[in-house]
Amino acid sequence: MEEIKNRIKHYKEEMIEDLEKLVSIPSIRNSSSSSRDAPFGQDIREAFDEFIKIGERSGLKVQEFDGYACHIEYGEQREYVGALGHLDVVSAGDHALWDSDPFTLTQRNGLLFGRGVNDDKGPLLAAFYALKIIKDMEIPLGYSIRIIAGGAEETTWECMDHYFKHNEQPIMGFSPDGNFPIVNGEKGILQFHVNFSNQKTKKHHVISKVHCTEERNFVCDFVEIQMDHVEEAVLRPYLLSADEVQIKNNSARIIYRGERSLSRNPQRGKNALWKLAKDLQDFPFSQVGMNQLLHYIDKYFINDFYGIKLGIHFEDEEMGSTSICPMSITLDESHFNLNVDYRYPKGVDKNQVISHLKKQASQYQGEVIPFNEKNLLFVQEDSPLIVALKKAYQSVIGEEAEVLTKGGASYARTLKNGVAFGATFEGENPKPHMPNEQMPVESLLKACEIYVHAFIELAGN
């Protein structure tokens, strides 16, 4: 409808101004500044306060839930349709890798840059302005509509646990935290440690530090090993692939670099741990556990992104293939810990996979311990929800909406009847979790238009 397009044009600058305010808040989880009404830290609390102001300014009903989540609502019906997004963001990392300040919204060549413009502050605002337009146009509703914002999507998801302790589930909904056309499948997630002993067996070549890429959910693009009591003549011949070597006063610092990509797409990166394993798996470390860990990487991970070598590869006709990615190595007083990301489609028995992994790791004296698990999401293409979203998408784009499966995770997994729906269009590279995160202005506006039609289809009377 032309009126919808005109209202989006009318709100364009206001939407971007609101996004500018939200992006300026570095809403990264920080337990050191947490309090009773700010369980995830003061910056995320500030982001909630700003989003609540935006809702109240528009004359919509707003409710806040103890600093875990909030919602903005239109309609008087008890049953509701939900759009679930998040206000927390990941760290900006090294600011020097950005072309502009990550917490200052910047426009260049039709693109918006800043941490959160795509994941997920921009899409959340697109859904909010869609709701605002529904209100402005006084479109009759059969169900209320809620824009629900959480504060721990990038970490523990306890925000949604808390929200649904105080609220019923929506009759159906979507998360604007994925891709267009429609993400009806999100692969299951199993992240696990494989622990190897840090016991020292001799005086020479003692590993004192292992430092990797700090953020989780990435291909390892940096690993640093520090050793004490080093015999340089013994060490040097092993370092065929090292990117940086410093040996001084019988201490060594060795660095391997790769190329970063999200761990759910390991084939797009280059894993620094592979280089480390190739070079040093047979080096005479004081701690034999490091040799066992590196032999384990060499046998089961190098040049395999899908779990074939591990014997846990599976491919589903609708959801695609498994993926596997070693993300980092950490060191504590008793163990070297290899941290691994595994994603799987329907048809995989997660418990069988864990049992299989434990047996394999034990051959290298390793112990498998799962630390992050999320069940998969799959909604049949002929469901009323998908049919309605297809109609909304096609009414704006003019093309039939196809369904997709992704390795990523959205709040749609918390819904009994929900999917991820936008806001990234095919062919775009928004660089979420990376330097220069971005979103085209026109895509933000187009997403808003699609969401107006989606709310009409899902909640209209």
Coordinates of C-alpha atoms in Angstrom, one line a residue:
M1 CA 0.0 0.0 0.0
E2 CA 1.2 3.4 -0.9
E3 CA 0.3 4.8 2.5
I4 CA 2.7 2.5 4.2
K5 CA 5.6 3.5 1.9
N6 CA 4.8 7.2 2.6
R7 CA 4.7 6.7 6.3
I8 CA 8.1 5.0 6.2
K9 CA 9.5 7.9 4.3
H10 CA 8.0 10.2 6.9
Y11 CA 9.7 8.3 9.7
K12 CA 13.0 7.7 8.0
E13 CA 15.1 10.4 9.7
E14 CA 13.4 9.7 13.1
M15 CA 14.3 6.0 12.8
I16 CA 17.9 6.8 12.0
E17 CA 18.1 9.2 14.9
D18 CA 16.8 6.6 17.2
L19 CA 19.3 4.1 15.8
E20 CA 22.0 6.6 16.4
K21 CA 21.1 6.9 20.1
L22 CA 21.0 3.1 20.5
V23 CA 24.3 2.5 18.7
S24 CA 26.0 5.1 20.9
I25 CA 25.4 2.9 23.9
P26 CA 28.0 0.1 24.1
S27 CA 25.5 -2.4 25.4
I28 CA 28.0 -5.2 26.0
R29 CA 27.3 -7.5 29.0
N30 CA 29.4 -6.5 32.0
S31 CA 28.9 -8.3 35.3
S32 CA 31.1 -5.8 37.1
S33 CA 28.4 -3.1 36.7
S34 CA 25.4 -5.4 37.3
S35 CA 22.8 -4.5 39.9
R36 CA 19.2 -5.5 40.9
D37 CA 17.6 -3.7 37.9
A38 CA 20.6 -4.2 35.6
P39 CA 21.5 -7.9 35.7
F40 CA 23.6 -7.6 32.6
G41 CA 25.3 -4.4 33.5
Q42 CA 24.6 -0.6 33.3
D43 CA 25.2 -0.2 29.6
I44 CA 22.5 -2.8 28.7
R45 CA 20.3 -1.1 31.3
E46 CA 20.9 2.2 29.5
A47 CA 19.9 0.6 26.2
F48 CA 16.7 -0.7 27.7
D49 CA 15.9 2.8 29.1
E50 CA 16.5 4.4 25.7
F51 CA 14.2 1.8 23.9
I52 CA 11.5 2.3 26.6
K53 CA 11.7 6.1 25.9
I54 CA 11.2 5.5 22.2
G55 CA 8.1 3.4 22.9
E56 CA 6.6 5.8 25.5
R57 CA 7.2 8.8 23.1
S58 CA 5.0 7.0 20.6
G59 CA 2.1 6.6 23.0
L60 CA 2.4 2.8 23.1
K61 CA 2.2 0.6 26.1
V62 CA 5.5 -0.3 27.6
Q63 CA 6.4 -2.8 30.2
E64 CA 9.8 -3.7 31.6
F65 CA 10.9 -6.9 33.3
D66 CA 13.6 -6.3 35.9
G67 CA 16.3 -5.3 33.5
Y68 CA 16.1 -8.7 31.6
A69 CA 13.7 -7.7 28.9
C70 CA 10.9 -5.2 27.9
H71 CA 8.1 -5.0 25.5
I72 CA 6.3 -2.3 23.5
E73 CA 2.7 -3.2 22.8
Y74 CA -0.3 -2.1 20.7
G75 CA -3.7 -3.6 21.0
E76 CA -6.1 -4.7 23.8
Q77 CA -6.4 -8.4 23.1
R78 CA -4.8 -10.9 25.6
E79 CA -3.4 -13.1 22.8
Y80 CA -0.6 -11.5 20.9
V81 CA 1.8 -11.7 18.0
G82 CA 5.4 -11.2 18.9
A83 CA 8.5 -9.8 17.3
L84 CA 11.6 -10.7 19.4
G85 CA 14.9 -8.9 19.1
H86 CA 17.8 -7.9 21.3
L87 CA 19.5 -4.7 22.6
D88 CA 22.8 -6.3 23.7
V89 CA 25.8 -6.4 21.3
V90 CA 29.1 -8.1 21.2
S91 CA 32.4 -6.3 21.7
A92 CA 33.7 -4.1 18.9
G93 CA 37.1 -5.8 19.3
D94 CA 40.0 -3.8 18.0
H95 CA 38.7 -0.3 17.1
A96 CA 41.6 0.2 14.8
L97 CA 40.1 -2.4 12.4
W98 CA 37.0 -0.2 12.0
D99 CA 36.9 2.6 9.4
S100 CA 34.8 4.7 11.9
D101 CA 34.0 4.6 15.6
P102 CA 31.9 1.5 16.2
F103 CA 29.7 3.3 18.7
T104 CA 29.0 6.4 16.5
L105 CA 26.4 5.7 13.8
T106 CA 28.1 6.6 10.5
Q107 CA 26.6 6.8 7.0
R108 CA 28.7 6.2 3.9
N109 CA 27.6 5.4 0.4
G110 CA 24.0 4.5 1.5
L111 CA 25.3 2.3 4.3
L112 CA 24.9 2.6 8.1
F113 CA 27.9 1.6 10.1
G114 CA 28.2 0.8 13.8
R115 CA 28.0 -2.0 16.3
G116 CA 24.4 -3.2 16.4
V117 CA 23.1 -1.6 13.2
N118 CA 22.4 -5.1 11.8
D119 CA 22.6 -7.3 15.0
D120 CA 20.1 -6.4 16.2
K121 CA 19.3 -2.7 17.0
G122 CA 18.5 -1.7 13.5
P123 CA 16.1 -4.6 12.7
L124 CA 14.5 -4.2 16.1
L125 CA 13.8 -0.6 15.3
A126 CA 12.4 -1.6 11.9
A127 CA 9.9 -3.8 13.7
F128 CA 9.1 -1.1 16.2
Y129 CA 8.4 1.5 13.5
A130 CA 6.2 -1.1 11.7
L131 CA 4.2 -1.4 14.8
K132 CA 4.0 2.4 15.1
I133 CA 2.7 2.6 11.5
I134 CA 0.0 0.0 12.3
K135 CA -1.1 2.2 15.2
D136 CA -1.0 5.4 13.1
M137 CA -3.2 3.8 10.4
E138 CA -5.6 2.4 13.0
I139 CA -5.5 -1.0 11.3
P140 CA -8.0 -3.3 13.1
L141 CA -6.4 -6.2 14.9
G142 CA -7.5 -9.6 16.0
Y143 CA -4.5 -10.0 18.2
S144 CA -2.3 -7.5 20.0
I145 CA 1.3 -7.0 18.8
R146 CA 4.4 -6.8 20.9
I147 CA 7.9 -5.8 20.1
I148 CA 10.0 -7.8 22.7
A149 CA 13.6 -6.8 23.4
G150 CA 16.0 -8.9 25.4
G151 CA 19.4 -8.1 26.9
A152 CA 21.4 -11.3 26.9
E153 CA 21.0 -12.8 23.4
E154 CA 24.7 -12.7 22.8
T155 CA 25.4 -14.5 26.0
T156 CA 23.1 -16.7 28.1
W157 CA 19.5 -16.0 26.8
E158 CA 18.3 -15.9 30.4
C159 CA 16.5 -12.7 29.4
M160 CA 13.9 -14.8 27.5
D161 CA 13.6 -17.3 30.2
H162 CA 12.8 -14.5 32.6
Y163 CA 10.3 -12.9 30.1
F164 CA 8.3 -16.0 29.6
K165 CA 8.1 -16.7 33.3
H166 CA 6.0 -13.5 33.5
N167 CA 4.3 -13.7 30.1
E168 CA 2.4 -16.2 28.0
Q169 CA 3.9 -17.3 24.6
P170 CA 2.6 -15.4 21.6
I171 CA 0.3 -17.3 19.3
M172 CA 3.0 -16.9 16.7
G173 CA 5.9 -14.6 16.0
F174 CA 9.2 -13.9 14.4
S175 CA 12.7 -12.6 15.3
P176 CA 14.1 -9.8 13.1
D177 CA 17.6 -11.3 13.7
G178 CA 18.2 -13.4 10.7
N179 CA 17.8 -13.3 6.9
F180 CA 15.1 -12.7 4.3
P181 CA 13.1 -14.3 2.9
I182 CA 12.3 -16.7 5.8
V183 CA 14.6 -18.8 8.1
N184 CA 12.4 -21.7 9.0
G185 CA 15.4 -23.8 10.1
E186 CA 18.1 -23.0 12.7
K187 CA 20.6 -25.8 13.3
G188 CA 21.1 -27.3 16.7
I189 CA 24.2 -26.1 18.6
L190 CA 26.5 -28.2 20.6
Q191 CA 29.6 -26.4 22.0
F192 CA 32.0 -28.5 24.0
H193 CA 35.4 -28.5 25.7
V194 CA 37.9 -31.3 25.2
N195 CA 40.2 -31.2 28.2
F196 CA 43.8 -32.5 28.3
S197 CA 46.1 -32.7 31.2
N198 CA 48.4 -29.8 32.0
Q199 CA 50.7 -32.1 34.1
K200 CA 54.4 -31.3 33.6
T201 CA 56.7 -34.3 32.9
K202 CA 60.1 -32.6 32.5
K203 CA 61.8 -29.3 33.2
H204 CA 62.3 -28.1 29.6
H205 CA 59.7 -26.5 27.2
V206 CA 57.1 -25.6 29.8
I207 CA 54.0 -24.0 28.3
S208 CA 53.2 -21.0 30.6
K209 CA 50.5 -19.3 28.5
V210 CA 48.1 -20.0 25.7
H211 CA 46.1 -17.0 24.3
C212 CA 43.6 -17.2 21.5
T213 CA 40.9 -15.1 19.9
E214 CA 38.9 -14.0 22.9
E215 CA 35.4 -13.9 21.5
R216 CA 33.5 -17.2 21.3
N217 CA 31.7 -18.3 18.1
F218 CA 34.6 -17.5 15.7
V219 CA 37.2 -19.5 13.7
C220 CA 40.4 -19.1 15.6
D221 CA 42.4 -16.4 13.8
F222 CA 45.1 -15.9 16.5
V223 CA 46.9 -18.2 18.9
E224 CA 49.9 -17.3 21.0
I225 CA 52.0 -19.8 22.9
Q226 CA 54.5 -18.8 25.6
M227 CA 57.1 -21.3 26.9
D228 CA 59.8 -21.2 29.5
H229 CA 63.1 -23.1 29.8
V230 CA 63.3 -23.3 26.1
E231 CA 66.2 -24.9 24.1
E232 CA 66.2 -22.7 21.0
A233 CA 68.1 -25.2 18.9
V234 CA 65.5 -27.8 19.6
L235 CA 62.5 -25.5 19.0
R236 CA 63.5 -23.6 15.9
P237 CA 63.3 -26.4 13.3
Y238 CA 59.6 -27.1 14.3
L239 CA 58.4 -23.6 13.5
L240 CA 57.7 -23.9 9.8
S241 CA 54.3 -22.0 9.7
A242 CA 54.7 -19.6 12.6
D243 CA 53.8 -16.0 11.8
E244 CA 55.9 -14.5 14.7
V245 CA 58.7 -16.0 16.8
Q246 CA 60.5 -14.3 19.7
I247 CA 63.1 -16.3 21.7
K248 CA 65.0 -14.6 24.4
N249 CA 66.5 -15.6 27.8
N250 CA 65.3 -19.2 27.3
S251 CA 61.7 -18.0 26.9
A252 CA 59.7 -18.2 23.7
R253 CA 56.7 -16.4 22.3
I254 CA 55.1 -18.0 19.2
I255 CA 52.2 -16.6 17.3
Y256 CA 50.0 -18.2 14.5
R257 CA 47.5 -16.1 12.6
G258 CA 44.5 -17.1 10.5
E259 CA 41.5 -15.4 9.0
R260 CA 38.4 -14.8 11.1
S261 CA 34.9 -16.0 10.2
L262 CA 31.9 -17.0 12.3
S263 CA 32.3 -20.6 13.7
R264 CA 29.0 -21.6 12.1
N265 CA 30.7 -20.9 8.7
P266 CA 34.2 -22.3 9.3
Q267 CA 34.9 -22.8 5.6
R268 CA 35.0 -19.0 5.2
G269 CA 38.0 -18.6 7.5
K270 CA 41.5 -20.0 8.0
N271 CA 42.0 -21.6 11.4
A272 CA 45.3 -20.7 13.1
L273 CA 45.0 -23.8 15.3
W274 CA 45.6 -26.0 12.2
K275 CA 49.0 -24.3 11.7
L276 CA 49.9 -24.7 15.4
A277 CA 49.0 -28.4 15.2
K278 CA 51.0 -29.1 12.1
D279 CA 54.1 -27.5 13.5
L280 CA 54.2 -28.6 17.1
Q281 CA 52.2 -31.8 17.6
D282 CA 55.5 -33.8 17.9
F283 CA 57.5 -31.1 19.8
P284 CA 58.8 -32.3 23.2
F285 CA 56.7 -30.2 25.5
S286 CA 57.0 -30.6 29.2
Q287 CA 53.2 -31.1 29.2
V288 CA 52.3 -34.2 27.1
G289 CA 48.7 -33.1 27.2
M290 CA 49.5 -30.4 24.7
N291 CA 50.8 -33.0 22.3
Q292 CA 47.7 -35.1 22.7
L293 CA 45.5 -32.0 22.0
L294 CA 47.5 -31.1 18.9
H295 CA 47.4 -34.7 17.6
Y296 CA 43.7 -34.7 18.2
I297 CA 43.3 -31.5 16.1
D298 CA 45.5 -33.0 13.4
K299 CA 43.6 -36.2 13.1
Y300 CA 40.0 -34.9 13.3
F301 CA 39.8 -31.3 12.3
I302 CA 42.4 -30.2 9.7
N303 CA 40.8 -29.6 6.3
D304 CA 37.4 -30.8 7.6
F305 CA 34.6 -28.3 8.2
Y306 CA 31.7 -30.9 8.5
G307 CA 32.7 -33.5 11.1
I308 CA 33.5 -36.2 8.5
K309 CA 36.8 -37.2 10.2
L310 CA 35.1 -37.3 13.6
G311 CA 32.3 -39.5 12.3
I312 CA 29.6 -37.1 13.2
H313 CA 28.8 -35.7 9.7
F314 CA 25.2 -35.8 8.6
E315 CA 23.2 -34.1 5.9
D316 CA 19.5 -33.4 5.9
E317 CA 17.6 -32.7 2.7
E318 CA 15.9 -29.7 4.1
M319 CA 18.4 -28.3 6.7
G320 CA 21.7 -29.1 5.1
S321 CA 25.0 -30.4 6.6
T322 CA 26.6 -30.5 10.0
S323 CA 29.6 -28.1 10.7
I324 CA 32.5 -28.3 13.1
C325 CA 35.0 -25.7 14.2
P326 CA 37.7 -25.6 16.9
M327 CA 37.4 -22.1 18.2
S328 CA 40.2 -21.7 20.8
I329 CA 42.6 -23.3 23.3
T330 CA 42.6 -22.1 26.9
L331 CA 45.0 -23.1 29.7
D332 CA 44.2 -23.3 33.4
E333 CA 46.1 -24.9 36.3
S334 CA 45.1 -28.4 35.5
H335 CA 44.1 -28.6 31.8
F336 CA 44.5 -27.4 28.3
N337 CA 41.0 -26.9 27.0
L338 CA 40.1 -27.1 23.3
N339 CA 36.8 -25.3 22.7
V340 CA 34.7 -26.7 19.7
D341 CA 31.5 -25.6 18.0
Y342 CA 29.3 -28.2 16.3
R343 CA 26.1 -27.4 14.5
Y344 CA 23.6 -30.0 13.3
P345 CA 20.4 -30.4 11.3
K346 CA 17.3 -32.6 12.2
G347 CA 18.1 -36.3 12.0
V348 CA 21.0 -36.0 14.4
D349 CA 20.8 -37.5 17.9
K350 CA 22.8 -35.0 20.0
N351 CA 23.3 -37.5 22.9
Q352 CA 24.7 -40.1 20.5
V353 CA 27.1 -37.5 19.1
I354 CA 28.3 -36.6 22.7
S355 CA 28.8 -40.3 23.5
H356 CA 30.8 -40.8 20.3
L357 CA 32.9 -37.7 20.9
K358 CA 33.8 -38.9 24.4
K359 CA 35.0 -42.3 23.2
Q360 CA 37.2 -40.7 20.5
A361 CA 38.7 -38.1 22.8
S362 CA 39.5 -40.8 25.4
Q363 CA 41.9 -42.3 22.9
Y364 CA 44.0 -39.2 23.3
Q365 CA 43.4 -38.9 27.1
G366 CA 40.9 -36.1 26.5
E367 CA 37.6 -35.5 28.2
V368 CA 34.6 -34.0 26.4
I369 CA 32.4 -31.6 28.4
P370 CA 29.5 -29.8 26.7
F371 CA 29.1 -26.2 27.8
N372 CA 26.6 -24.6 25.5
E373 CA 23.6 -26.5 23.9
K374 CA 20.7 -25.1 22.0
N375 CA 18.0 -27.3 20.4
L376 CA 17.4 -26.9 16.7
L377 CA 14.4 -25.0 15.2
F378 CA 12.4 -26.2 12.2
V379 CA 9.0 -25.1 11.1
Q380 CA 7.2 -26.8 8.2
E381 CA 6.9 -24.6 5.1
D382 CA 3.2 -25.1 4.8
S383 CA 2.5 -23.8 8.4
P384 CA 0.1 -20.9 8.7
L385 CA 3.0 -18.7 10.1
I386 CA 5.2 -19.4 7.0
V387 CA 2.3 -18.9 4.6
A388 CA 1.5 -15.5 6.2
L389 CA 5.1 -14.3 6.1
K390 CA 5.5 -15.5 2.5
K391 CA 2.5 -13.3 1.6
A392 CA 4.0 -10.3 3.4
Y393 CA 7.4 -10.7 1.8
Q394 CA 5.9 -11.1 -1.7
S395 CA 3.6 -8.1 -1.3
V396 CA 6.7 -5.9 -0.9
I397 CA 9.4 -7.6 -2.9
G398 CA 7.3 -9.0 -5.7
E399 CA 9.1 -12.3 -5.6
E400 CA 8.1 -15.6 -4.0
A401 CA 9.7 -16.1 -0.6
E402 CA 11.9 -19.1 -0.2
V403 CA 12.7 -20.7 3.1
L404 CA 16.3 -21.0 4.4
T405 CA 18.2 -22.9 7.0
K406 CA 21.0 -21.1 8.9
G407 CA 23.6 -22.1 11.5
G408 CA 23.0 -19.0 13.6
A409 CA 20.6 -18.7 16.5
S410 CA 17.8 -16.3 17.1
Y411 CA 15.1 -15.8 19.7
A412 CA 12.8 -17.7 17.4
R413 CA 14.1 -20.8 19.2
T414 CA 12.4 -19.6 22.4
L415 CA 9.0 -19.6 20.6
K416 CA 6.6 -22.5 20.3
N417 CA 5.6 -21.1 16.9
G418 CA 8.2 -18.8 15.4
V419 CA 11.0 -18.2 12.9
A420 CA 13.7 -15.7 12.0
F421 CA 12.4 -13.2 9.4
G422 CA 15.0 -10.7 8.1
A423 CA 16.4 -8.2 8.3
T424 CA 19.4 -9.2 6.1
F425 CA 18.6 -9.5 2.4
E426 CA 20.2 -12.0 0.0
G427 CA 23.6 -10.8 -1.3
E428 CA 24.3 -8.5 1.6
N429 CA 27.3 -8.9 3.9
P430 CA 26.4 -7.0 7.1
K431 CA 29.5 -8.3 9.0
P432 CA 27.8 -9.0 12.3
H433 CA 30.3 -9.5 15.1
M434 CA 33.0 -8.2 12.9
P435 CA 34.6 -4.8 12.3
N436 CA 32.6 -2.4 10.1
E437 CA 29.2 -4.0 10.9
Q438 CA 26.8 -2.4 8.4
M439 CA 23.3 -2.2 7.0
P440 CA 22.0 -0.4 3.8
V441 CA 19.6 2.4 4.7
E442 CA 17.2 1.1 2.0
S443 CA 17.3 -2.4 3.5
L444 CA 16.3 -1.0 6.9
L445 CA 13.4 0.8 5.4
K446 CA 12.4 -2.2 3.2
A447 CA 12.5 -4.5 6.2
C448 CA 10.2 -2.0 8.1
E449 CA 7.7 -2.2 5.2
I450 CA 7.8 -6.0 5.1
Y451 CA 7.2 -6.0 8.9
V452 CA 4.1 -3.8 8.5
H453 CA 2.6 -6.3 6.1
A454 CA 3.7 -9.2 8.3
F455 CA 1.9 -7.7 11.3
I456 CA -1.2 -7.2 9.2
E457 CA -1.1 -10.8 8.0
L458 CA -0.4 -12.3 11.4
A459 CA -2.5 -10.0 13.7
G460 CA -5.0 -8.3 11.4
N461 CA -8.7 -8.7 12.1

